[in-house]
XYZ file of C-alpha atoms in Angstrom:
99
model
C 106.251 79.832 114.888
C 106.044 79.491 118.237
C 104.675 76.461 121.006
C 101.897 76.594 123.275
C 104.982 75.943 126.244
C 106.454 79.216 124.591
C 102.840 80.851 124.123
C 102.705 80.229 128.395
C 106.052 81.344 128.668
C 105.121 84.473 127.956
C 103.326 85.054 130.949
C 104.408 86.735 133.869
C 105.560 84.754 136.675
C 102.124 84.745 138.977
C 100.223 84.089 136.250
C 102.455 80.949 135.623
C 102.059 80.199 139.177
C 98.513 81.004 139.290
C 97.830 78.710 136.511
C 99.909 75.941 137.984
C 98.249 76.271 141.297
C 94.507 77.258 140.764
C 94.345 76.729 137.208
C 92.694 78.882 134.792
C 89.177 79.461 136.262
C 89.834 82.023 137.981
C 90.603 84.013 135.359
C 93.610 84.136 133.550
C 93.848 87.267 131.001
C 93.659 86.234 127.457
C 91.838 82.768 128.360
C 88.783 83.665 130.104
C 86.352 83.455 127.164
C 85.148 80.559 124.725
C 86.537 82.706 121.692
C 89.752 83.043 123.266
C 90.639 79.237 124.582
C 89.275 78.589 120.968
C 91.382 80.882 119.450
C 94.312 79.061 121.405
C 93.075 75.797 120.387
C 93.017 76.654 117.140
C 96.448 77.974 117.005
C 98.437 75.016 119.118
C 95.705 72.048 118.672
C 98.812 69.882 117.720
C 101.126 70.924 120.802
C 97.455 70.509 123.013
C 96.742 66.953 121.416
C 100.535 65.806 121.883
C 100.415 67.181 125.585
C 97.054 65.507 126.506
C 98.284 62.424 124.844
C 101.493 62.536 127.219
C 99.489 62.964 130.342
C 97.248 60.033 129.193
C 100.403 57.722 129.009
C 101.833 58.879 131.792
C 98.988 58.792 134.415
C 97.403 55.588 132.375
C 93.928 57.346 132.166
C 92.297 59.923 129.788
C 91.955 63.565 131.374
C 88.481 63.326 133.748
C 88.267 67.521 132.750
C 88.739 66.976 129.322
C 85.957 63.684 128.865
C 83.619 65.926 131.488
C 83.901 68.849 129.171
C 83.052 67.337 125.529
C 79.225 68.413 125.355
C 79.978 70.686 122.185
C 83.325 72.172 120.144
C 83.839 75.701 122.820
C 83.890 73.676 126.025
C 86.418 71.153 124.605
C 88.291 73.396 123.698
C 88.515 75.274 126.715
C 89.416 72.291 128.415
C 91.743 71.076 126.642
C 93.387 74.673 126.575
C 93.190 75.104 130.439
C 94.193 71.860 131.451
C 97.491 71.943 129.054
C 97.521 75.476 130.428
C 97.864 74.342 133.679
C 99.786 71.180 133.138
C 102.686 73.837 131.249
C 102.611 76.046 134.108
C 102.867 73.769 136.510
C 106.666 72.587 134.321
C 107.332 75.791 134.273
C 106.829 76.605 138.129
C 109.082 73.934 139.206
C 111.608 74.794 137.103
C 111.288 78.890 137.984
C 111.590 77.307 141.885
C 114.985 75.149 141.207
C 116.346 78.338 139.927
């Protein structure tokens, strides 16, 4: 089973850069609708929660973006996917720049 990191790595470099620099709210194919992000969340929930835990440990606070989007299960799942996609994309974009 592939990881969320591998899932994001399958996007082309331009989409990865867009996620890294602007987030997913501008429209990343496959992560636009709640149905899509809910499916991604269900598939990679363990990875997503691990990423958020690492973020919380590194920055000393729970991500505000997640806390602001807990109104419904769909908005929570969407926020988790988008934030984690952004974090992974930032890592991938940094790796790509250093090559």
